[in-house]
Amino acid sequence: MEHLRSLVLNSTYEPLQFTSARRALILFLLGKAEALEFDGFHFRTCSTSYRLPTVIKLRRFINRPYKASVSFSKKNVLRRDGHTCQYCGATGVKMTIDHVIPRSRQGESTWENVVAACRECNLKKGNRPLSMAGMRLLRQPRKPKNLLFTMTPANTPDSHVQSWAKYLTSLR
Ligand SMILES: [Zn+2]
């Protein structure tokens, strides 16, 4: 379990950081945090077995004054959009990025103008603006507020990532 990480939320449900699963369990056992999600992993001692929380929420509010800015990159756009095509909602297919206002029409490479798109939608839209292509965005692209979603720890089980997803969505 040494490599396992848990997501720590502020008392307001704002994601704060990842911590070791062991520390998350200790915070929970000490009553400093509520355990919100589990996914079947256990920590065993000689006499007892504890379910490892994958998400904990602190009971006391932590004031965090500094937030780093998220760098713009293809990888981070795909992460922000959850590897989901922002036109048709497709997931689990090869994803590209698409300029909502095409570059040929002076569309910029910014968080607000670039979205994840499947190849089919990318081809269908081509160099046309949305209205001419008869397509719509699932949601308005914005700059993510928080770096955390780009920092999924290495060697994380899929079940952990799934249990984090709904808490990290607000960061996109
Ligand atoms: Zn698509």
PDB file of C-alpha atoms and ligand atoms in Angstrom:
ATOM      1  CA  MET A   1       0.000   0.000   0.000  1.00  0.00           C
ATOM      2  CA  GLU A   2       3.056   2.260   0.154  1.00  0.00           C
ATOM      3  CA  HIS A   3       2.422   3.670  -3.299  1.00  0.00           C
ATOM      4  CA  LEU A   4      -1.265   4.360  -2.747  1.00  0.00           C
ATOM      5  CA  ARG A   5      -2.397   7.953  -2.493  1.00  0.00           C
ATOM      6  CA  SER A   6      -5.595   9.465  -1.192  1.00  0.00           C
ATOM      7  CA  LEU A   7      -7.206  12.730  -2.166  1.00  0.00           C
ATOM      8  CA  VAL A   8      -7.559  15.298   0.624  1.00  0.00           C
ATOM      9  CA  LEU A   9     -10.449  17.755   0.434  1.00  0.00           C
ATOM     10  CA  ASN A  10     -10.843  20.905   2.431  1.00  0.00           C
ATOM     11  CA  SER A  11     -13.885  21.136   4.703  1.00  0.00           C
ATOM     12  CA  THR A  12     -15.518  22.955   1.774  1.00  0.00           C
ATOM     13  CA  TYR A  13     -14.922  19.940  -0.534  1.00  0.00           C
ATOM     14  CA  GLU A  14     -12.221  21.862  -2.373  1.00  0.00           C
ATOM     15  CA  PRO A  15      -9.457  19.417  -3.386  1.00  0.00           C
ATOM     16  CA  LEU A  16      -6.217  20.312  -1.586  1.00  0.00           C
ATOM     17  CA  GLN A  17      -3.626  17.659  -2.265  1.00  0.00           C
ATOM     18  CA  PHE A  18      -2.803  13.991  -2.496  1.00  0.00           C
ATOM     19  CA  THR A  19      -1.380  12.305   0.551  1.00  0.00           C
ATOM     20  CA  SER A  20      -0.265   8.771   1.322  1.00  0.00           C
ATOM     21  CA  ALA A  21      -3.120   6.365   1.964  1.00  0.00           C
ATOM     22  CA  ARG A  22      -1.549   5.596   5.336  1.00  0.00           C
ATOM     23  CA  ARG A  23      -1.684   9.250   6.363  1.00  0.00           C
ATOM     24  CA  ALA A  24      -5.256   9.551   5.115  1.00  0.00           C
ATOM     25  CA  LEU A  25      -6.211   6.557   7.235  1.00  0.00           C
ATOM     26  CA  ILE A  26      -4.506   8.064  10.287  1.00  0.00           C
ATOM     27  CA  LEU A  27      -6.262  11.426   9.826  1.00  0.00           C
ATOM     28  CA  PHE A  28      -9.533   9.529   9.594  1.00  0.00           C
ATOM     29  CA  LEU A  29      -8.844   7.359  12.660  1.00  0.00           C
ATOM     30  CA  LEU A  30      -7.823  10.450  14.643  1.00  0.00           C
ATOM     31  CA  GLY A  31     -11.130  12.033  13.752  1.00  0.00           C
ATOM     32  CA  LYS A  32      -9.469  14.893  11.891  1.00  0.00           C
ATOM     33  CA  ALA A  33     -11.073  13.900   8.615  1.00  0.00           C
ATOM     34  CA  GLU A  34     -14.167  12.192   7.300  1.00  0.00           C
ATOM     35  CA  ALA A  35     -13.691   9.296   4.904  1.00  0.00           C
ATOM     36  CA  LEU A  36     -15.860   9.879   1.843  1.00  0.00           C
ATOM     37  CA  GLU A  37     -14.823   7.133  -0.570  1.00  0.00           C
ATOM     38  CA  PHE A  38     -13.378   3.645  -0.437  1.00  0.00           C
ATOM     39  CA  ASP A  39     -12.587   1.217  -3.232  1.00  0.00           C
ATOM     40  CA  GLY A  40     -11.779  -2.093  -1.654  1.00  0.00           C
ATOM     41  CA  PHE A  41      -8.161  -1.591  -0.559  1.00  0.00           C
ATOM     42  CA  HIS A  42      -7.366  -2.536   3.029  1.00  0.00           C
ATOM     43  CA  PHE A  43      -4.597  -1.912   5.478  1.00  0.00           C
ATOM     44  CA  ARG A  44      -4.009  -4.922   7.689  1.00  0.00           C
ATOM     45  CA  THR A  45      -2.357  -5.109  11.079  1.00  0.00           C
ATOM     46  CA  CYS A  46      -1.979  -8.357  13.068  1.00  0.00           C
ATOM     47  CA  SER A  47      -5.386  -7.986  14.612  1.00  0.00           C
ATOM     48  CA  THR A  48      -7.387  -5.615  12.462  1.00  0.00           C
ATOM     49  CA  SER A  49      -8.089  -4.673   8.872  1.00  0.00           C
ATOM     50  CA  TYR A  50      -8.942  -1.117   7.935  1.00  0.00           C
ATOM     51  CA  ARG A  51     -10.570   0.011   4.732  1.00  0.00           C
ATOM     52  CA  LEU A  52      -8.318   2.595   3.091  1.00  0.00           C
ATOM     53  CA  PRO A  53     -10.152   5.788   2.248  1.00  0.00           C
ATOM     54  CA  THR A  54      -9.442   7.056  -1.267  1.00  0.00           C
ATOM     55  CA  VAL A  55     -10.968  10.462  -0.479  1.00  0.00           C
ATOM     56  CA  ILE A  56     -11.014  12.218   2.881  1.00  0.00           C
ATOM     57  CA  LYS A  57     -12.482  15.570   3.853  1.00  0.00           C
ATOM     58  CA  LEU A  58     -10.854  17.614   6.602  1.00  0.00           C
ATOM     59  CA  ARG A  59     -13.115  18.611   9.456  1.00  0.00           C
ATOM     60  CA  ARG A  60     -11.396  21.968   9.859  1.00  0.00           C
ATOM     61  CA  PHE A  61     -10.996  24.519   7.095  1.00  0.00           C
ATOM     62  CA  ILE A  62      -7.439  25.006   5.823  1.00  0.00           C
ATOM     63  CA  ASN A  63      -6.634  28.421   4.417  1.00  0.00           C
ATOM     64  CA  ARG A  64      -4.559  28.092   1.284  1.00  0.00           C
ATOM     65  CA  PRO A  65      -3.490  31.478   0.005  1.00  0.00           C
ATOM     66  CA  TYR A  66      -1.382  30.484  -2.994  1.00  0.00           C
ATOM     67  CA  LYS A  67      -2.575  28.663  -6.064  1.00  0.00           C
ATOM     68  CA  ALA A  68      -0.191  27.931  -8.898  1.00  0.00           C
ATOM     69  CA  SER A  69      -1.382  28.550 -12.402  1.00  0.00           C
ATOM     70  CA  VAL A  70      -1.962  25.598 -14.744  1.00  0.00           C
ATOM     71  CA  SER A  71       0.210  25.582 -17.847  1.00  0.00           C
ATOM     72  CA  PHE A  72      -1.505  25.365 -21.199  1.00  0.00           C
ATOM     73  CA  SER A  73      -0.644  22.206 -23.113  1.00  0.00           C
ATOM     74  CA  LYS A  74      -2.365  19.583 -25.200  1.00  0.00           C
ATOM     75  CA  LYS A  75      -1.984  17.102 -22.356  1.00  0.00           C
ATOM     76  CA  ASN A  76      -3.604  19.450 -19.837  1.00  0.00           C
ATOM     77  CA  VAL A  77      -6.455  20.327 -22.210  1.00  0.00           C
ATOM     78  CA  LEU A  78      -7.206  16.620 -22.571  1.00  0.00           C
ATOM     79  CA  ARG A  79      -7.078  16.239 -18.804  1.00  0.00           C
ATOM     80  CA  ARG A  80      -9.318  19.240 -18.228  1.00  0.00           C
ATOM     81  CA  ASP A  81     -11.862  17.770 -20.624  1.00  0.00           C
ATOM     82  CA  GLY A  82     -11.576  14.309 -19.091  1.00  0.00           C
ATOM     83  CA  HIS A  83     -10.426  12.840 -22.429  1.00  0.00           C
ATOM     84  CA  THR A  84     -13.987  13.385 -23.602  1.00  0.00           C
ATOM     85  CA  CYS A  85     -14.839  14.841 -26.997  1.00  0.00           C
ATOM     86  CA  GLN A  86     -16.373  18.236 -26.258  1.00  0.00           C
ATOM     87  CA  TYR A  87     -18.621  17.991 -29.311  1.00  0.00           C
ATOM     88  CA  CYS A  88     -20.133  14.490 -29.230  1.00  0.00           C
ATOM     89  CA  GLY A  89     -19.177  13.263 -25.744  1.00  0.00           C
ATOM     90  CA  ALA A  90     -17.169  10.291 -27.010  1.00  0.00           C
ATOM     91  CA  THR A  91     -14.659   8.787 -24.588  1.00  0.00           C
ATOM     92  CA  GLY A  92     -12.196   5.952 -24.850  1.00  0.00           C
ATOM     93  CA  VAL A  93     -11.311   6.821 -28.441  1.00  0.00           C
ATOM     94  CA  LYS A  94      -8.230   8.501 -29.840  1.00  0.00           C
ATOM     95  CA  MET A  95      -8.470  12.134 -28.802  1.00  0.00           C
ATOM     96  CA  THR A  96      -7.063  15.215 -30.476  1.00  0.00           C
ATOM     97  CA  ILE A  97      -7.437  18.867 -29.651  1.00  0.00           C
ATOM     98  CA  ASP A  98      -9.499  21.270 -31.696  1.00  0.00           C
ATOM     99  CA  HIS A  99      -9.492  25.059 -32.006  1.00  0.00           C
ATOM    100  CA  VAL A 100     -13.113  26.157 -31.531  1.00  0.00           C
ATOM    101  CA  ILE A 101     -12.440  29.257 -33.609  1.00  0.00           C
ATOM    102  CA  PRO A 102     -10.123  27.771 -36.237  1.00  0.00           C
ATOM    103  CA  ARG A 103      -6.570  28.989 -36.413  1.00  0.00           C
ATOM    104  CA  SER A 104      -7.221  29.949 -40.026  1.00  0.00           C
ATOM    105  CA  ARG A 105      -9.740  32.443 -38.612  1.00  0.00           C
ATOM    106  CA  GLN A 106      -7.319  33.845 -36.063  1.00  0.00           C
ATOM    107  CA  GLY A 107      -8.483  31.508 -33.308  1.00  0.00           C
ATOM    108  CA  GLU A 108      -5.875  31.432 -30.570  1.00  0.00           C
ATOM    109  CA  SER A 109      -4.254  28.560 -28.718  1.00  0.00           C
ATOM    110  CA  THR A 110      -5.747  29.354 -25.326  1.00  0.00           C
ATOM    111  CA  TRP A 111      -7.659  27.510 -22.644  1.00  0.00           C
ATOM    112  CA  GLU A 112     -10.840  29.242 -23.821  1.00  0.00           C
ATOM    113  CA  ASN A 113     -10.454  28.268 -27.476  1.00  0.00           C
ATOM    114  CA  VAL A 114      -9.040  24.742 -27.422  1.00  0.00           C
ATOM    115  CA  VAL A 115     -10.979  21.600 -26.507  1.00  0.00           C
ATOM    116  CA  ALA A 116     -10.622  17.836 -26.646  1.00  0.00           C
ATOM    117  CA  ALA A 117     -12.202  16.383 -29.768  1.00  0.00           C
ATOM    118  CA  CYS A 118     -12.455  12.950 -31.319  1.00  0.00           C
ATOM    119  CA  ARG A 119     -11.042  12.569 -34.814  1.00  0.00           C
ATOM    120  CA  GLU A 120     -14.485  12.225 -36.325  1.00  0.00           C
ATOM    121  CA  CYS A 121     -15.678  15.568 -34.919  1.00  0.00           C
ATOM    122  CA  ASN A 122     -12.371  17.179 -35.742  1.00  0.00           C
ATOM    123  CA  LEU A 123     -12.753  16.126 -39.367  1.00  0.00           C
ATOM    124  CA  LYS A 124     -16.427  17.004 -39.494  1.00  0.00           C
ATOM    125  CA  LYS A 125     -15.819  20.497 -38.192  1.00  0.00           C
ATOM    126  CA  GLY A 126     -12.762  21.111 -40.315  1.00  0.00           C
ATOM    127  CA  ASN A 127     -11.855  24.768 -40.574  1.00  0.00           C
ATOM    128  CA  ARG A 128     -15.366  26.038 -40.019  1.00  0.00           C
ATOM    129  CA  PRO A 129     -16.644  27.930 -37.007  1.00  0.00           C
ATOM    130  CA  LEU A 130     -19.126  26.017 -34.855  1.00  0.00           C
ATOM    131  CA  SER A 131     -22.238  27.670 -36.210  1.00  0.00           C
ATOM    132  CA  MET A 132     -21.335  26.818 -39.795  1.00  0.00           C
ATOM    133  CA  ALA A 133     -20.504  23.232 -38.870  1.00  0.00           C
ATOM    134  CA  GLY A 134     -23.818  22.885 -37.015  1.00  0.00           C
ATOM    135  CA  MET A 135     -22.001  21.680 -33.910  1.00  0.00           C
ATOM    136  CA  ARG A 136     -22.149  22.632 -30.244  1.00  0.00           C
ATOM    137  CA  LEU A 137     -19.809  22.452 -27.270  1.00  0.00           C
ATOM    138  CA  LEU A 138     -20.770  20.291 -24.304  1.00  0.00           C
ATOM    139  CA  ARG A 139     -19.520  23.093 -22.064  1.00  0.00           C
ATOM    140  CA  GLN A 140     -17.704  26.374 -22.320  1.00  0.00           C
ATOM    141  CA  PRO A 141     -13.937  25.805 -22.108  1.00  0.00           C
ATOM    142  CA  ARG A 142     -12.173  27.677 -19.309  1.00  0.00           C
ATOM    143  CA  LYS A 143      -8.801  27.825 -17.691  1.00  0.00           C
ATOM    144  CA  PRO A 144      -8.582  25.278 -14.850  1.00  0.00           C
ATOM    145  CA  LYS A 145      -8.394  26.815 -11.398  1.00  0.00           C
ATOM    146  CA  ASN A 146      -6.126  24.274  -9.814  1.00  0.00           C
ATOM    147  CA  LEU A 147      -3.133  22.146 -10.730  1.00  0.00           C
ATOM    148  CA  LEU A 148      -4.222  19.126  -8.805  1.00  0.00           C
ATOM    149  CA  PHE A 149      -6.044  17.433 -11.623  1.00  0.00           C
ATOM    150  CA  THR A 150      -2.866  17.372 -13.698  1.00  0.00           C
ATOM    151  CA  MET A 151      -0.939  15.602 -10.983  1.00  0.00           C
ATOM    152  CA  THR A 152      -2.508  12.179 -10.652  1.00  0.00           C
ATOM    153  CA  PRO A 153       0.167  10.233  -8.781  1.00  0.00           C
ATOM    154  CA  ALA A 154       1.999   7.459 -10.613  1.00  0.00           C
ATOM    155  CA  ASN A 155       0.929   3.820 -10.210  1.00  0.00           C
ATOM    156  CA  THR A 156      -2.560   4.786  -9.127  1.00  0.00           C
ATOM    157  CA  PRO A 157      -5.179   2.041  -9.465  1.00  0.00           C
ATOM    158  CA  ASP A 158      -8.035   2.921 -11.855  1.00  0.00           C
ATOM    159  CA  SER A 159     -10.509   2.443  -9.024  1.00  0.00           C
ATOM    160  CA  HIS A 160      -8.772   5.265  -7.140  1.00  0.00           C
ATOM    161  CA  VAL A 161      -8.867   7.578 -10.143  1.00  0.00           C
ATOM    162  CA  GLN A 162     -12.570   6.867 -10.554  1.00  0.00           C
ATOM    163  CA  SER A 163     -13.293   7.631  -6.920  1.00  0.00           C
ATOM    164  CA  TRP A 164     -11.463  10.967  -7.252  1.00  0.00           C
ATOM    165  CA  ALA A 165     -13.068  12.012 -10.496  1.00  0.00           C
ATOM    166  CA  LYS A 166     -16.203  13.705  -9.193  1.00  0.00           C
ATOM    167  CA  TYR A 167     -14.226  15.774  -6.688  1.00  0.00           C
ATOM    168  CA  LEU A 168     -11.657  16.881  -9.234  1.00  0.00           C
ATOM    169  CA  THR A 169     -14.207  17.818 -11.904  1.00  0.00           C
ATOM    170  CA  SER A 170     -14.728  21.200 -10.306  1.00  0.00           C
ATOM    171  CA  LEU A 171     -11.091  22.014 -11.015  1.00  0.00           C
ATOM    172  CA  ARG A 172     -11.343  21.735 -14.745  1.00  0.00           C
TER     173      ARG A 172
HETATM  174 ZN    ZN B   1     -16.613  13.755 -31.157  1.00  0.00          ZN
END
